[in-house]
Amino acid sequence: MNPRLIYLDLCVRDNVMRKLSVTLLLIIALMETISAQNFYSKRRDRTLMFSYGAGISTYHGDMYDILYDGLSPGPNVGLGLRKKLGSQLSMRLDLNWYQISAADSLTGASGTLGRSRGRTISTDSREIRNLSFRARNFELSAQFIFNLIPIKGSYSRRPLINPYIIAGLGISTNNPKGLDSTGSGEWVNLRELNTEVLSEPYSGVVMVVPFGFGLRLRANQFIDILVEGARRFTFSDHLDDVSSDYPSIDQVRQYHIDNGTGLEELAVRMYDRSAEAGFAPRKERNTRGNPEYNDAYYIFQLRLEMYLPDNFLGEIFSPSRKKPKFR
């Protein structure tokens, strides 16, 4: 074998071995550092927690106005960053994506329009109305979390099980869509169609007030499992695009002609779906919804929550952090 090749091969092997040795030393040092941090972290408190999870969301409004009307659960995913403020109180910044939906066809003929707190005030069946919607929204909220069992001292002394109360304030996008089953077959934006011919279309952003309960289960020293559910009270009756009375077909068409939207034919198809169920079209001022109460939705989630070191954010964004260099 060529001596020069042997020399080059030995140099390469030596270089590789040196890099492997340095890497092993770094790994050993890192493991020792983590072990030391874990030991001392039991004495220090961790006041910053990150959580993520998924679950189901449900809707409550003009289509499903009492619990047994119907249930069309949709998926949701969420992220949260919580800061401990005291032995029982903390604040969480929460971001959720969720889906809600409902359909009169799932309510059945026993459902009646305009029912107030379970009492029938109209004989116009929701089966005849035959409306439906689906909405995929984002929600951002600030929530107070109140532990029922105080956590005194370090986070490592927290109980195995701790129930808590959720209360806060936030905003959510509001984009109900309807399936254009007799036209394009696609989901179309109902808010743009202004199906009730409001003087001003309802907002695409609504204020929400989360209120609910949760249960925190300690999985290990650094991780908890959260099971929680909260109702979102809103200040809108248009999560489902249904609120008051039917306009006339001429009013629907004329609104879009006057505003130059080009959506008049689509709006005419979507504002009244009774004919699709085999019933006569609704007349102007027939009951379409009940404006007396605002809509709401529920988010139920299973989450993992991790206790972060107090210097976690500083370590991530620190300019002094350098990666090891190999030569």
Coordinates of C-alpha atoms in Angstrom, one line a residue:
M1 CA 0.0 0.0 0.0
N2 CA 1.3 3.5 -0.8
P3 CA 2.9 5.0 2.4
R4 CA 1.4 8.3 1.6
L5 CA -2.1 6.8 1.6
I6 CA -1.3 5.0 4.9
Y7 CA -0.2 8.3 6.4
L8 CA -3.4 10.1 5.2
D9 CA -5.5 7.3 6.6
L10 CA -3.9 7.5 10.0
C11 CA -4.4 11.2 10.1
V12 CA -8.0 10.9 9.2
R13 CA -8.6 8.2 11.9
D14 CA -6.7 10.3 14.5
N15 CA -8.8 13.4 13.6
V16 CA -12.0 11.3 13.9
M17 CA -10.9 9.9 17.3
R18 CA -10.1 13.3 18.6
K19 CA -13.6 14.6 17.6
L20 CA -15.2 11.5 19.2
S21 CA -13.3 12.0 22.4
V22 CA -14.3 15.7 22.6
T23 CA -17.9 14.8 21.9
L24 CA -17.9 12.1 24.6
L25 CA -16.4 14.6 27.1
L26 CA -19.0 17.2 26.2
I27 CA -21.8 14.6 26.7
I28 CA -20.4 13.5 30.0
A29 CA -20.1 17.2 31.2
L30 CA -23.6 17.9 30.0
M31 CA -25.1 14.9 31.8
E32 CA -23.3 16.0 35.0
T33 CA -24.6 19.5 34.6
I34 CA -28.2 18.3 34.1
S35 CA -27.9 16.0 37.1
A36 CA -26.6 18.9 39.3
Q37 CA -29.4 21.1 38.0
N38 CA -32.0 18.5 38.8
F39 CA -30.6 18.1 42.3
Y40 CA -30.6 21.8 43.1
S41 CA -33.9 22.5 41.3
K42 CA -35.7 20.6 43.9
R43 CA -34.8 23.4 46.3
R44 CA -35.5 26.2 43.9
D45 CA -39.0 27.0 42.6
R46 CA -40.0 27.0 39.0
T47 CA -42.6 29.6 38.2
L48 CA -42.8 29.3 34.4
M49 CA -44.8 26.4 32.9
F50 CA -45.4 25.5 29.2
S51 CA -48.4 23.3 28.2
Y52 CA -49.8 21.9 25.0
G53 CA -52.6 19.5 24.2
A54 CA -55.7 18.6 22.2
G55 CA -59.3 17.7 22.7
I56 CA -62.9 18.4 21.5
S57 CA -64.9 21.5 21.2
T58 CA -68.7 21.9 21.1
Y59 CA -71.2 24.7 20.3
H60 CA -74.2 26.2 22.1
G61 CA -76.5 28.6 20.2
D62 CA -79.5 28.9 18.0
M63 CA -79.2 25.5 16.5
Y64 CA -78.3 23.6 19.7
D65 CA -79.8 25.8 22.4
I66 CA -80.1 23.2 25.1
L67 CA -77.8 20.3 25.9
Y68 CA -79.9 17.5 24.5
D69 CA -80.7 19.3 21.2
G70 CA -77.6 17.9 19.5
L71 CA -73.9 17.4 19.8
S72 CA -71.3 17.8 16.9
P73 CA -67.9 17.7 18.6
G74 CA -65.0 19.1 16.7
P75 CA -61.2 18.9 17.3
N76 CA -59.1 21.5 19.0
V77 CA -55.4 22.0 19.8
G78 CA -53.9 24.5 22.3
L79 CA -50.7 26.0 23.7
G80 CA -50.2 27.8 27.0
L81 CA -47.6 29.6 28.9
R82 CA -48.3 30.0 32.6
K83 CA -46.6 32.2 35.2
K84 CA -47.0 31.5 38.9
L85 CA -48.1 34.5 40.9
G86 CA -48.6 33.0 44.4
S87 CA -49.3 29.7 46.2
Q88 CA -52.7 29.4 44.5
L89 CA -52.9 32.0 41.7
S90 CA -51.2 32.0 38.4
M91 CA -51.8 33.6 34.9
R92 CA -51.8 31.7 31.6
L93 CA -51.5 33.1 28.1
D94 CA -53.5 30.6 26.0
L95 CA -53.7 30.1 22.2
N96 CA -56.2 27.6 20.8
W97 CA -57.4 26.5 17.4
Y98 CA -60.9 24.9 17.5
Q99 CA -63.7 23.7 15.3
I100 CA -67.4 24.0 16.1
S101 CA -70.4 23.0 14.0
A102 CA -74.1 22.2 14.1
A103 CA -77.0 21.2 11.8
D104 CA -80.8 21.5 12.1
S105 CA -81.1 18.1 10.4
L106 CA -79.4 16.5 13.4
T107 CA -81.8 18.2 15.9
G108 CA -84.8 16.4 14.6
A109 CA -88.4 17.5 14.2
S110 CA -88.9 18.0 17.9
G111 CA -86.6 21.0 17.8
T112 CA -88.4 24.4 17.6
L113 CA -87.2 27.8 16.6
G114 CA -86.9 30.6 19.2
R115 CA -87.2 28.3 22.2
S116 CA -86.3 30.3 25.4
R117 CA -84.7 28.4 28.2
G118 CA -86.3 25.2 27.0
R119 CA -89.8 26.7 26.6
T120 CA -91.5 26.5 23.1
I121 CA -92.5 30.0 21.8
S122 CA -92.8 29.0 18.2
T123 CA -94.1 26.0 16.3
D124 CA -91.8 26.5 13.3
S125 CA -89.6 23.4 13.4
R126 CA -85.9 23.5 13.0
E127 CA -86.1 20.6 10.7
I128 CA -87.9 22.9 8.3
R129 CA -85.2 25.7 8.7
N130 CA -82.6 23.1 7.7
L131 CA -79.6 25.4 8.4
S132 CA -76.1 24.3 9.3
F133 CA -72.6 25.7 9.7
R134 CA -69.0 24.9 10.5
A135 CA -66.4 27.2 11.9
R136 CA -62.6 26.9 12.4
N137 CA -61.4 29.6 14.6
F138 CA -58.4 30.8 16.6
E139 CA -58.7 32.0 20.2
L140 CA -56.2 34.0 22.2
S141 CA -56.9 34.6 25.9
A142 CA -55.4 35.6 29.2
Q143 CA -56.6 33.3 32.0
F144 CA -56.3 33.3 35.8
I145 CA -55.7 29.8 37.2
F146 CA -56.7 29.3 40.8
N147 CA -55.5 26.1 42.5
L148 CA -57.8 24.8 45.2
I149 CA -54.8 23.3 47.1
P150 CA -52.1 25.8 47.9
I151 CA -48.5 25.0 46.7
K152 CA -46.2 26.3 49.4
G153 CA -42.5 26.3 48.7
S154 CA -40.9 24.7 45.7
Y155 CA -42.9 23.3 42.7
S156 CA -41.4 19.9 43.7
R157 CA -43.7 19.9 46.7
R158 CA -46.9 20.2 44.7
P159 CA -49.6 17.6 45.5
L160 CA -50.3 14.6 43.3
I161 CA -53.8 15.9 42.4
N162 CA -54.8 19.5 42.4
P163 CA -58.2 20.8 41.0
Y164 CA -58.3 24.4 39.7
I165 CA -60.6 27.1 38.4
I166 CA -60.2 28.9 35.1
A167 CA -61.4 32.4 34.4
G168 CA -60.2 34.9 31.9
L169 CA -60.8 37.2 28.9
G170 CA -59.9 36.8 25.3
I171 CA -60.8 37.2 21.6
S172 CA -61.7 34.7 18.9
T173 CA -62.0 34.8 15.2
N174 CA -65.5 34.3 13.9
N175 CA -65.8 32.7 10.5
P176 CA -68.9 30.4 10.1
K177 CA -69.1 28.6 6.8
G178 CA -71.9 26.8 5.1
L179 CA -71.9 23.9 2.6
D180 CA -73.1 25.1 -0.8
S181 CA -74.5 21.6 -1.5
T182 CA -76.7 22.6 -4.5
G183 CA -74.0 24.8 -6.1
S184 CA -70.3 24.5 -6.0
G185 CA -70.3 21.8 -3.3
E186 CA -67.7 23.9 -1.3
W187 CA -67.8 25.5 2.1
V188 CA -68.5 29.2 1.7
N189 CA -68.0 32.2 4.0
L190 CA -71.5 33.0 5.5
R191 CA -70.4 36.3 7.1
E192 CA -69.6 37.7 3.6
L193 CA -73.1 36.7 2.4
N194 CA -74.8 38.7 5.2
T195 CA -77.7 36.2 5.1
E196 CA -80.0 38.2 7.4
V197 CA -79.2 41.5 5.5
L198 CA -77.9 43.3 8.6
S199 CA -77.2 47.0 8.2
E200 CA -73.6 46.2 9.2
P201 CA -72.3 42.7 8.8
Y202 CA -71.3 41.1 12.1
S203 CA -67.6 41.2 13.2
G204 CA -65.1 38.6 12.3
V205 CA -63.6 38.9 15.8
V206 CA -65.6 38.4 19.0
M207 CA -64.7 38.8 22.7
V208 CA -64.9 35.7 24.8
V209 CA -64.9 35.0 28.6
P210 CA -63.5 31.5 29.4
F211 CA -64.7 30.0 32.6
G212 CA -64.3 26.4 33.7
F213 CA -62.5 23.8 35.8
G214 CA -59.5 21.6 35.5
L215 CA -57.6 18.8 37.3
R216 CA -53.8 18.7 37.5
L217 CA -52.2 15.3 37.9
R218 CA -48.5 15.1 38.8
A219 CA -46.8 12.7 36.3
N220 CA -43.2 13.3 37.5
Q221 CA -41.0 16.0 39.0
F222 CA -41.2 18.2 35.9
I223 CA -44.4 17.3 34.1
D224 CA -48.1 17.4 35.0
I225 CA -51.1 16.0 33.1
L226 CA -54.0 18.5 32.8
V227 CA -57.6 17.6 32.2
E228 CA -59.8 20.7 31.8
G229 CA -63.0 22.0 30.3
A230 CA -64.2 25.6 30.0
R231 CA -67.2 27.3 28.5
R232 CA -66.5 30.4 26.4
F233 CA -69.2 33.0 26.9
T234 CA -69.3 35.4 24.0
F235 CA -70.7 38.8 23.2
S236 CA -72.0 37.7 19.8
D237 CA -75.1 35.8 18.6
H238 CA -73.5 35.1 15.2
L239 CA -71.1 32.2 15.8
D240 CA -73.5 30.1 13.7
D241 CA -74.7 32.9 11.3
V242 CA -78.2 32.6 12.8
S243 CA -79.7 35.3 15.0
S244 CA -83.1 36.9 14.1
D245 CA -85.6 36.8 11.3
Y246 CA -85.6 35.9 7.6
P247 CA -85.3 38.8 5.1
S248 CA -87.0 38.6 1.7
I249 CA -85.3 37.1 -1.2
D250 CA -85.4 40.5 -2.9
Q251 CA -83.7 42.1 0.0
V252 CA -80.9 39.5 -0.1
R253 CA -80.3 40.0 -3.8
Q254 CA -80.6 43.8 -3.7
Y255 CA -78.0 44.1 -0.8
H256 CA -75.3 42.3 -2.9
I257 CA -76.2 44.2 -6.1
D258 CA -76.0 47.5 -4.3
N259 CA -72.7 46.6 -2.7
G260 CA -71.2 45.1 -5.9
T261 CA -70.1 41.9 -4.2
G262 CA -71.2 39.6 -7.1
L263 CA -72.4 37.1 -4.5
E264 CA -76.2 37.7 -4.9
E265 CA -77.0 34.2 -6.3
L266 CA -74.9 32.4 -3.8
A267 CA -76.5 34.4 -1.0
V268 CA -80.0 33.5 -2.3
R269 CA -79.1 29.9 -2.1
M270 CA -77.6 30.0 1.3
Y271 CA -79.9 32.2 3.4
D272 CA -82.9 29.8 3.2
R273 CA -82.2 26.1 3.0
S274 CA -85.8 24.9 3.6
A275 CA -86.5 23.9 0.0
E276 CA -83.5 21.4 0.2
A277 CA -85.4 19.6 3.0
G278 CA -88.6 19.4 0.9
F279 CA -90.4 22.4 2.5
A280 CA -91.8 25.6 1.2
P281 CA -89.4 28.6 1.3
R282 CA -89.5 30.8 4.4
K283 CA -91.3 34.1 4.2
E284 CA -90.0 37.5 5.2
R285 CA -89.9 37.9 9.0
N286 CA -90.4 34.2 9.7
T287 CA -88.3 33.2 12.8
R288 CA -84.8 32.3 11.9
G289 CA -83.1 32.6 15.3
N290 CA -83.4 34.0 18.8
P291 CA -81.5 37.2 19.3
E292 CA -82.3 37.2 23.1
Y293 CA -79.2 35.1 24.0
N294 CA -75.6 35.1 22.7
D295 CA -73.9 32.0 21.5
A296 CA -71.2 30.1 23.3
Y297 CA -68.8 27.2 22.9
Y298 CA -66.9 24.7 25.1
I299 CA -63.3 23.6 24.9
F300 CA -62.3 20.3 26.6
Q301 CA -58.6 19.4 26.5
L302 CA -56.0 16.9 27.7
R303 CA -52.7 18.7 28.2
L304 CA -49.1 18.1 29.2
E305 CA -47.5 20.9 31.3
M306 CA -43.8 21.2 31.8
Y307 CA -42.1 23.2 34.6
L308 CA -39.3 25.3 33.0
P309 CA -36.2 26.6 34.7
D310 CA -36.5 30.2 35.6
N311 CA -33.6 31.1 33.3
F312 CA -35.2 29.2 30.4
L313 CA -36.0 32.1 28.2
G314 CA -32.7 33.8 29.0
E315 CA -30.8 30.8 28.0
I316 CA -32.6 30.5 24.7
F317 CA -32.1 34.1 23.6
S318 CA -28.8 34.7 25.3
P319 CA -26.2 36.1 22.7
S320 CA -23.4 34.4 24.7
R321 CA -24.6 30.9 23.8
K322 CA -22.1 29.3 21.4
K323 CA -22.0 26.0 19.8
P324 CA -18.8 23.9 20.3
K325 CA -16.3 24.1 17.5
F326 CA -14.3 21.2 16.2
R327 CA -11.0 21.7 14.5

